[in-house]
Coordinates of C-alpha atoms and ligand atoms in Angstrom, one line a residue:
M1 CA 1.1 -10.1 -8.8
Q2 CA -0.8 -12.7 -8.1
F3 CA -0.1 -17.0 -6.4
I4 CA -1.1 -19.9 -7.8
I5 CA -1.7 -22.4 -5.1
N6 CA -2.4 -26.3 -5.5
G7 CA -3.9 -27.5 -2.1
G8 CA -4.4 -31.1 -0.7
R9 CA -0.6 -31.1 0.5
K10 CA 0.3 -31.7 4.2
L11 CA 3.5 -29.0 5.2
Q12 CA 6.1 -30.2 6.9
G13 CA 9.5 -28.7 8.0
E14 CA 10.9 -25.3 10.8
I15 CA 9.8 -22.1 9.7
Q16 CA 12.4 -19.2 10.9
L17 CA 9.8 -16.5 12.5
A18 CA 10.4 -12.8 10.9
G19 CA 10.7 -9.4 13.3
A20 CA 7.4 -8.6 14.1
K21 CA 6.0 -6.2 11.4
N22 CA 3.8 -3.7 14.6
A23 CA 6.8 -3.5 16.5
A24 CA 9.0 -2.8 14.0
T25 CA 7.2 -0.2 12.5
K26 CA 6.6 1.8 15.7
M27 CA 10.5 1.5 16.5
M28 CA 11.9 3.4 12.8
V29 CA 8.8 6.3 14.6
A30 CA 11.3 6.0 18.1
S31 CA 14.1 6.1 16.3
L32 CA 13.3 9.8 15.4
L33 CA 13.2 10.7 18.8
T34 CA 17.6 11.0 18.9
E35 CA 19.8 12.4 17.0
E36 CA 21.8 9.4 17.6
P37 CA 22.2 6.3 15.0
C38 CA 19.3 3.4 15.9
V39 CA 20.0 -0.2 14.8
L40 CA 17.3 -2.9 14.9
E41 CA 18.1 -6.5 14.7
N42 CA 15.4 -9.3 12.6
F43 CA 14.6 -6.4 10.9
P44 CA 11.7 -7.8 8.6
L45 CA 11.9 -6.9 5.2
I46 CA 8.3 -6.6 4.3
G47 CA 6.0 -3.6 2.3
D48 CA 5.3 -2.1 5.7
T49 CA 8.9 -1.4 7.2
Q50 CA 9.9 -0.4 3.7
I51 CA 6.2 2.2 3.4
T52 CA 8.0 3.5 6.4
A53 CA 12.0 3.1 6.0
E54 CA 10.5 5.4 2.7
L55 CA 8.3 8.1 5.1
C56 CA 11.6 8.2 7.7
Q57 CA 14.0 8.7 5.2
A58 CA 11.4 11.8 3.5
L59 CA 11.8 13.7 7.1
G60 CA 15.8 13.4 7.6
S61 CA 16.7 9.9 8.3
K62 CA 19.5 7.6 6.7
V63 CA 18.9 4.3 6.7
S64 CA 20.8 1.5 5.7
L65 CA 20.3 -1.8 5.7
R66 CA 23.0 -5.2 6.5
G67 CA 21.4 -8.7 6.0
S68 CA 18.8 -8.2 8.7
V69 CA 20.3 -5.5 10.7
L70 CA 18.7 -2.2 10.1
E71 CA 20.4 0.9 11.1
I72 CA 18.2 4.3 11.1
H73 CA 19.9 7.4 12.0
T74 CA 18.5 11.3 12.0
P75 CA 20.7 13.8 13.4
E76 CA 18.4 16.0 12.0
I77 CA 14.3 16.5 11.0
I78 CA 14.8 18.3 7.5
N79 CA 10.9 18.0 6.5
H80 CA 8.3 17.9 9.1
K81 CA 5.3 16.9 6.4
V82 CA 5.1 13.2 5.8
A83 CA 3.9 12.8 2.4
S84 CA 0.5 11.4 0.9
L85 CA 1.9 8.5 0.1
S86 CA 2.0 7.3 3.4
R87 CA -1.1 6.9 3.5
R88 CA -0.2 3.3 2.7
N89 CA -0.4 2.2 6.3
R90 CA -1.0 4.0 9.7
I91 CA 2.6 4.5 10.7
P92 CA 2.3 8.5 9.8
I93 CA 0.1 9.2 12.9
L94 CA 2.0 8.4 15.0
T95 CA 5.5 10.7 13.5
L96 CA 3.7 13.2 16.0
G97 CA 5.3 12.8 18.9
P98 CA 8.4 12.7 17.5
L99 CA 8.3 15.8 15.2
L100 CA 6.4 17.5 17.8
S101 CA 9.5 17.3 20.4
R102 CA 12.4 17.9 18.0
V103 CA 11.0 21.0 15.4
G104 CA 7.4 21.9 17.2
K105 CA 5.6 20.9 14.0
A106 CA 4.2 18.3 12.1
E107 CA 2.4 17.9 9.1
V108 CA 0.8 13.9 8.4
P109 CA -2.2 12.7 6.1
I110 CA -5.3 12.1 7.0
L111 CA -6.0 8.7 7.1
G112 CA -9.6 7.6 6.2
G113 CA -11.2 3.9 7.2
D114 CA -9.9 1.0 5.5
K115 CA -11.1 -2.2 4.9
I116 CA -11.8 -3.5 8.2
G117 CA -13.2 -0.5 9.5
P118 CA -13.7 3.6 10.1
R119 CA -10.3 3.7 12.2
P120 CA -10.8 7.0 14.1
V121 CA -8.0 8.6 15.6
D122 CA -9.6 10.7 18.4
L123 CA -7.8 9.2 20.8
H124 CA -4.2 9.9 19.1
L125 CA -5.5 13.8 18.9
N126 CA -7.0 14.4 22.0
A127 CA -4.4 12.7 24.3
L128 CA -1.7 14.6 22.2
I129 CA -4.1 18.3 22.6
K130 CA -3.8 17.6 26.2
M131 CA -0.4 17.6 25.8
G132 CA -0.4 20.9 24.7
A133 CA 0.2 20.3 21.1
K134 CA -2.6 22.4 18.8
I135 CA -3.6 20.4 15.7
E136 CA -5.9 21.4 12.6
V137 CA -7.4 19.7 10.4
S138 CA -6.7 21.7 6.8
G139 CA -7.4 20.0 3.0
E140 CA -6.0 15.7 3.6
S141 CA -3.7 16.7 6.4
Y142 CA -3.3 17.1 10.5
I143 CA -1.3 19.9 11.2
A144 CA 0.6 20.0 14.4
S145 CA 2.5 22.6 16.6
V146 CA 2.9 23.5 19.6
K147 CA 4.7 26.1 21.7
D148 CA 7.2 25.8 24.1
G149 CA 7.4 21.8 23.8
L150 CA 4.5 19.1 25.0
R151 CA 4.2 18.6 28.2
G152 CA 3.1 15.7 30.7
A153 CA -0.7 15.1 30.9
L154 CA -3.1 12.8 32.4
I155 CA -4.8 10.6 30.3
E156 CA -7.9 8.5 30.7
M157 CA -8.4 5.8 27.6
E158 CA -12.0 5.1 26.7
F159 CA -10.7 2.0 25.3
P160 CA -6.7 0.7 25.1
S161 CA -6.4 1.8 21.9
V162 CA -2.7 -0.1 20.2
G163 CA -1.7 2.4 18.6
A164 CA -3.0 5.9 20.4
T165 CA -0.7 4.1 23.5
E166 CA 1.9 4.1 21.1
N167 CA 1.6 7.7 20.4
I168 CA 0.9 8.8 23.2
I169 CA 4.4 7.4 24.9
L170 CA 5.9 8.8 21.4
A171 CA 4.6 12.1 22.5
A172 CA 5.8 12.0 26.4
V173 CA 9.1 10.1 26.4
L174 CA 10.5 13.9 25.6
A175 CA 7.7 15.9 27.2
R176 CA 7.6 18.6 30.2
G177 CA 7.1 16.3 33.0
K178 CA 5.1 13.4 34.2
T179 CA 2.3 11.6 31.6
V180 CA 0.0 9.2 33.7
I181 CA -1.9 7.1 30.5
H182 CA -5.0 4.8 32.1
N183 CA -6.6 1.7 30.2
A184 CA -3.2 1.6 27.7
A185 CA -3.3 -1.0 25.8
T186 CA -0.2 -3.4 27.0
E187 CA 0.6 -5.8 23.7
P188 CA 4.2 -7.4 23.8
E189 CA 4.7 -5.0 20.8
V190 CA 3.7 -2.2 23.3
I191 CA 6.2 -3.4 25.6
E192 CA 9.0 -3.9 23.8
L193 CA 8.5 -0.7 22.4
I194 CA 8.6 0.3 25.7
K195 CA 12.0 -2.0 26.6
M196 CA 14.0 0.0 23.2
L197 CA 13.0 3.4 24.8
Q198 CA 14.2 2.7 27.9
K199 CA 17.2 2.0 26.9
M200 CA 16.8 4.6 25.1
G201 CA 17.4 7.1 28.2
A202 CA 13.3 7.4 28.9
I203 CA 12.0 6.4 32.6
I204 CA 8.5 4.4 31.8
E205 CA 6.7 3.0 34.4
L206 CA 4.1 -0.6 33.8
G207 CA 1.6 -0.1 37.3
A208 CA -1.1 -2.5 37.3
N209 CA -4.9 -2.7 35.6
R210 CA -3.4 -0.7 32.7
L211 CA -1.8 2.6 34.1
I212 CA 1.8 3.5 32.2
E213 CA 3.4 6.4 33.8
I214 CA 6.2 8.8 31.6
E215 CA 8.6 10.7 33.2
G216 CA 9.2 13.1 30.3
V217 CA 13.1 13.3 30.1
K218 CA 15.3 15.9 28.0
K219 CA 17.1 13.9 25.0
L220 CA 17.5 10.3 24.1
R221 CA 20.6 8.4 23.0
G222 CA 21.1 5.7 20.1
V223 CA 20.1 1.8 20.9
V224 CA 20.5 -1.6 19.7
H225 CA 17.5 -3.3 19.9
R226 CA 16.1 -6.8 18.9
I227 CA 13.0 -6.8 17.4
L228 CA 10.7 -9.7 19.0
P229 CA 9.3 -12.5 16.8
D230 CA 6.1 -11.9 15.2
R231 CA 3.1 -13.7 17.2
N232 CA 1.3 -13.3 14.4
E233 CA 2.9 -14.6 11.6
A234 CA 3.6 -17.8 14.2
V235 CA -0.2 -17.8 14.5
S236 CA -0.6 -18.0 10.9
F237 CA 1.8 -20.6 10.4
G238 CA 0.2 -22.8 13.5
C239 CA -2.9 -22.8 11.7
L240 CA -1.6 -23.9 8.6
A241 CA 0.2 -26.6 10.1
V242 CA -3.0 -28.0 11.9
A243 CA -5.3 -27.2 9.0
T244 CA -3.3 -29.4 6.2
N245 CA -2.8 -32.1 9.1
G246 CA 0.7 -31.2 9.1
S247 CA 3.6 -30.2 11.6
I248 CA 5.4 -27.4 11.5
L249 CA 8.0 -26.3 13.7
V250 CA 8.2 -22.0 14.3
K251 CA 11.2 -20.9 15.5
E252 CA 11.5 -18.3 17.8
A253 CA 7.5 -18.6 18.9
R254 CA 7.3 -17.6 22.3
Q255 CA 4.2 -18.8 23.8
Q256 CA 4.2 -16.0 26.6
D257 CA 2.6 -14.3 23.5
L258 CA 0.2 -16.7 22.3
I259 CA -1.2 -18.4 25.6
T260 CA -5.1 -17.6 24.7
F261 CA -3.9 -18.7 21.1
L262 CA -2.5 -21.8 22.3
N263 CA -5.1 -22.5 24.5
A264 CA -7.9 -21.8 21.2
L265 CA -6.0 -24.4 19.3
R266 CA -6.0 -27.3 21.8
K267 CA -9.5 -27.2 22.3
I268 CA -10.6 -28.1 18.7
G269 CA -7.8 -30.7 18.8
G270 CA -4.5 -28.8 17.7
E271 CA -1.8 -29.3 19.0
Y272 CA 1.9 -28.1 20.2
E273 CA 5.3 -28.8 21.6
V274 CA 7.1 -26.0 23.0
T275 CA 10.9 -26.5 22.6
K276 CA 14.0 -24.6 23.4
E277 CA 13.8 -23.7 19.0
G278 CA 10.4 -22.9 19.4
I279 CA 6.7 -24.2 19.1
R280 CA 6.0 -27.3 16.6
F281 CA 2.5 -27.2 15.9
Y282 CA 0.7 -30.0 14.3
R283 CA -2.9 -31.9 14.8
E284 CA -3.7 -34.3 18.0
R285 CA -7.1 -35.5 16.7
S286 CA -10.5 -34.3 14.3
L287 CA -11.2 -31.0 14.9
T288 CA -14.3 -30.1 16.8
G289 CA -16.2 -26.4 17.1
L290 CA -15.8 -23.6 19.7
K291 CA -16.9 -20.6 20.7
I292 CA -14.8 -17.5 20.9
E293 CA -14.3 -13.8 21.1
T294 CA -11.7 -11.6 19.8
D295 CA -9.9 -9.0 22.7
T296 CA -6.9 -6.7 23.9
H297 CA -3.7 -8.2 24.7
P298 CA -3.8 -11.2 26.8
G299 CA -7.2 -11.9 24.8
F300 CA -7.5 -13.6 21.4
M301 CA -6.5 -11.2 18.9
T302 CA -8.6 -9.5 16.3
D303 CA -5.5 -10.4 14.0
W304 CA -6.1 -14.4 14.7
Q305 CA -9.0 -14.6 14.0
Q306 CA -9.5 -14.9 9.9
P307 CA -6.9 -17.8 10.2
F308 CA -8.3 -19.4 12.6
V309 CA -11.7 -19.1 10.9
V310 CA -10.6 -21.4 8.2
L311 CA -9.9 -24.3 11.2
L312 CA -13.3 -24.0 12.5
T313 CA -14.2 -24.8 8.5
Q314 CA -13.3 -28.1 9.1
S315 CA -14.3 -28.8 13.0
Q316 CA -17.2 -30.4 13.9
G317 CA -20.3 -28.3 15.1
E318 CA -21.2 -25.7 15.3
S319 CA -18.0 -22.5 15.8
V320 CA -19.2 -18.8 16.9
L321 CA -16.7 -16.1 16.8
H322 CA -17.6 -12.7 18.4
E323 CA -15.2 -9.9 17.0
T324 CA -14.7 -6.7 19.6
I325 CA -12.3 -5.3 18.6
Y326 CA -12.8 -3.8 14.6
E327 CA -16.4 -3.9 13.4
D328 CA -15.8 -4.9 9.7
R329 CA -13.2 -7.7 10.1
F330 CA -15.8 -10.5 8.8
G331 CA -15.8 -9.1 4.4
Y332 CA -12.8 -12.8 3.6
T333 CA -16.4 -15.2 5.0
Q334 CA -17.8 -14.6 1.2
D335 CA -14.7 -16.0 -0.3
L336 CA -14.4 -19.0 1.5
N337 CA -18.7 -19.3 1.5
L338 CA -17.8 -19.8 -1.8
V339 CA -15.7 -22.3 -2.3
G340 CA -17.9 -25.0 0.3
A341 CA -17.5 -22.8 4.1
K342 CA -20.9 -22.5 5.2
I343 CA -19.9 -19.1 7.3
K344 CA -23.2 -17.3 8.3
L345 CA -22.4 -13.4 9.8
S346 CA -24.5 -11.1 12.4
S347 CA -24.8 -8.0 14.0
K348 CA -26.1 -9.5 17.3
C349 CA -23.1 -9.9 19.7
L350 CA -22.7 -14.0 19.8
G351 CA -20.3 -13.9 23.0
D352 CA -20.2 -12.1 27.1
L353 CA -16.8 -9.4 26.2
K354 CA -18.4 -6.3 26.8
C355 CA -18.6 -4.6 23.3
R356 CA -18.5 -1.2 21.4
F357 CA -20.4 -2.6 19.0
K358 CA -23.3 -4.2 20.5
V359 CA -26.1 -0.8 20.4
E360 CA -24.5 -0.9 15.9
T361 CA -25.4 -2.7 13.3
Y362 CA -22.4 -3.5 12.5
I363 CA -21.8 -7.1 11.0
H364 CA -20.2 -8.7 14.0
S365 CA -20.1 -11.9 14.3
A366 CA -20.2 -15.4 13.0
I367 CA -21.3 -18.8 13.3
V368 CA -19.1 -21.3 11.1
S369 CA -20.9 -24.7 10.5
G370 CA -18.3 -27.7 9.5
P371 CA -16.4 -29.7 8.4
T372 CA -17.3 -28.2 5.4
P373 CA -14.9 -29.3 2.7
L374 CA -13.6 -26.3 0.5
A375 CA -13.0 -26.0 -3.2
G376 CA -10.2 -23.8 -5.4
G377 CA -11.4 -20.5 -6.1
N378 CA -10.0 -17.5 -7.3
F379 CA -9.9 -15.0 -4.3
Q380 CA -9.0 -11.1 -3.8
V381 CA -6.9 -10.4 -0.9
K382 CA -9.3 -7.7 1.2
D383 CA -6.2 -6.8 4.1
L384 CA -3.4 -8.7 5.5
R385 CA -4.6 -10.7 7.9
S386 CA -7.7 -11.7 4.9
G387 CA -4.9 -12.8 2.5
I388 CA -2.8 -15.1 5.1
A389 CA -7.0 -17.1 5.5
H390 CA -7.4 -16.9 1.5
I391 CA -3.5 -18.7 1.8
I392 CA -4.4 -21.2 4.4
A393 CA -8.2 -22.1 2.2
A394 CA -6.2 -23.2 -0.5
L395 CA -3.7 -24.6 0.7
I396 CA -6.1 -27.4 2.1
A397 CA -8.2 -26.4 -1.3
N398 CA -9.3 -29.8 -3.4
G399 CA -7.9 -28.4 -6.6
Q400 CA -6.8 -25.2 -7.8
S401 CA -6.5 -21.6 -6.1
T402 CA -5.9 -17.8 -7.5
I403 CA -5.2 -15.4 -4.7
Q404 CA -5.6 -11.7 -6.4
G405 CA -4.0 -8.5 -4.9
V406 CA -1.0 -10.4 -2.4
E407 CA 1.4 -7.0 -2.3
E408 CA -1.4 -6.8 0.9
I409 CA 0.1 -10.5 1.9
D410 CA 4.2 -8.7 1.0
R411 CA 3.3 -6.1 4.2
G412 CA 3.0 -7.9 6.5
Y413 CA 5.0 -11.3 5.7
E414 CA 8.0 -11.6 4.7
R415 CA 8.8 -14.1 1.5
I416 CA 5.3 -15.8 2.3
D417 CA 6.0 -17.8 -0.5
E418 CA 10.0 -18.8 -0.3
R419 CA 9.1 -19.8 2.9
L420 CA 6.1 -22.1 2.3
R421 CA 7.6 -24.2 -1.0
E422 CA 10.0 -24.7 1.7
L423 CA 7.5 -26.6 3.7
G424 CA 6.0 -28.1 0.9
A425 CA 3.8 -26.2 -0.6
D426 CA 2.5 -25.7 -4.3
I427 CA 2.6 -21.7 -4.8
R428 CA 3.3 -19.8 -7.3
R429 CA 4.1 -16.4 -7.8
I430 CA 3.2 -14.5 -11.0
Ligands
EPU501 N1 -10.1 3.3 17.8 C1 -10.6 4.3 17.7 N2 -10.2 5.7 18.1 C2 -8.7 5.9 17.8 C3 -8.2 5.0 18.0 C4 -8.6 3.4 17.5 O1 -11.9 4.0 17.9 O2 -8.6 6.6 18.2 C5 -10.5 2.1 17.4 C6 -10.2 1.1 16.2 O3 -11.0 1.8 15.7 C7 -10.4 -0.6 16.0 C8 -9.8 -0.1 17.9 O4 -10.2 0.8 18.3 O5 -11.4 -0.4 16.4 C9 -8.7 -0.9 17.9 O6 -7.6 0.1 17.3 P1 -6.0 -0.1 17.5 O7 -6.0 1.6 18.1 O8 -5.6 -0.7 19.1 O9 -5.3 -1.1 16.6 P2 -4.5 -0.2 15.6 O10 -2.9 0.3 16.4 O11 -5.1 0.9 14.5 C10 -2.6 -2.5 15.6 C11 -2.3 -3.6 14.5 C12 -3.5 -4.0 14.3 C13 -4.0 -5.0 15.1 C14 -4.5 -3.9 16.4 C15 -5.2 -4.2 17.8 C16 -0.3 -1.8 13.9 C17 0.6 -1.5 13.0 N3 -1.3 -2.3 14.0 O12 -4.0 -2.0 14.5 O13 -2.9 -5.1 12.8 O14 -5.6 -5.4 14.8 O15 -3.4 -2.9 17.3 O16 -4.4 -5.5 18.1 O17 0.3 -2.2 14.5 C18 -2.3 -5.7 10.8 O18 -1.4 -6.0 11.2 O19 -3.3 -6.7 9.8 C19 -3.8 -5.3 11.7 C20 -4.4 -4.5 11.3

């Protein structure tokens, strides 16, 4: 599938955010922890939730959808093996905790690296081993088991990994005793998962300095929970409004989840107005460059750099972007250079933050010189967020662009083409 886009129009109007992809999928996994039904409201209809629904169904969940309300109910785990087809996203590894808690065994496919880096799961596995799990590698799977249930442990994480923090929490809520996580991730989606689990009966304390403490309980109950709005969609639409010199009210965008982005946007000449309904984004003046670094929450998120880099190609002067979360997340800049952008990549740490890639040769900094008009081009989507950068570039380009590999964008953005057409975009799916 591909998108054909004719650029050059200002996008204007209102757009409603969907529920957050990176919370919805984890909440579906959390529902596996109870025999009772769970209801997820504001459920996003995207590729990743579809894949996760198939995964849960194969384990024994009954899944039904009414509008944007999902009911997911797993009275019994009928299968402890997650099929290899679930390798299409990174959710299978998170099922280890619930499966070990409910049936004492689990088998999940080994996830390789992808187009943004090698993405190891050592932090996940080491924590579960400390909690009493035995984990073996067999062929293309991790085979895990536990005798007499998981037990609480002290986990010190070298890096505040989002997925590993979620995995430990999901494993700890039904474990015997207390689990303490030092250097835990505190992204809004992690906090929202904690809120859902607390409603289900879990006991989870949030301490200062990235400390999370979980006291295991014997049983969890069903829950009705509303999924928080997707802050990555909000950033994408905010960048789109400013890039096209339009004005978009992003309904339900939450200032509290976007503070670093809003500051960066204002510094380059974008503006926003926080209203009761959401945040309206527009351009205040001609754009100017900025030095910026991606970081864990509450820093500038790695998933925001791709749409933001497109804005920086339209900004006067030199901008520098230092990516400290993933070692290989600038692949899409080659495509932007082919249509007129001037982006140079570097393996140096072009920033001040402590960076795990300092001693490596990973290409993880970018220097963007602008402004550069963009022409239409033929883009191949590399990962979800690079896909949105391609869409924004195509929407501000002179002429027509083709974007191939749209399925990757559909994994995380609900009906993106239809919603953008409502804002005045000339975009067709074929
Ligand atoms: N890492 C390790 N060892 C581990 C786990 C992670 O070295 O055991 C490294 C990763 O390789 C990476 C860094 O730590 O370099 C960050 O990984 P993290 O575990 O924090 O990320 P994740 O849980 O795999 C989630 C989102 C990503 C988002 C990151 C950062 C989901 C499904 N994915 O990934 O979202 O970029 O957190 O906030 O929640 C996306 O939506 O397109 C996306 C990639």
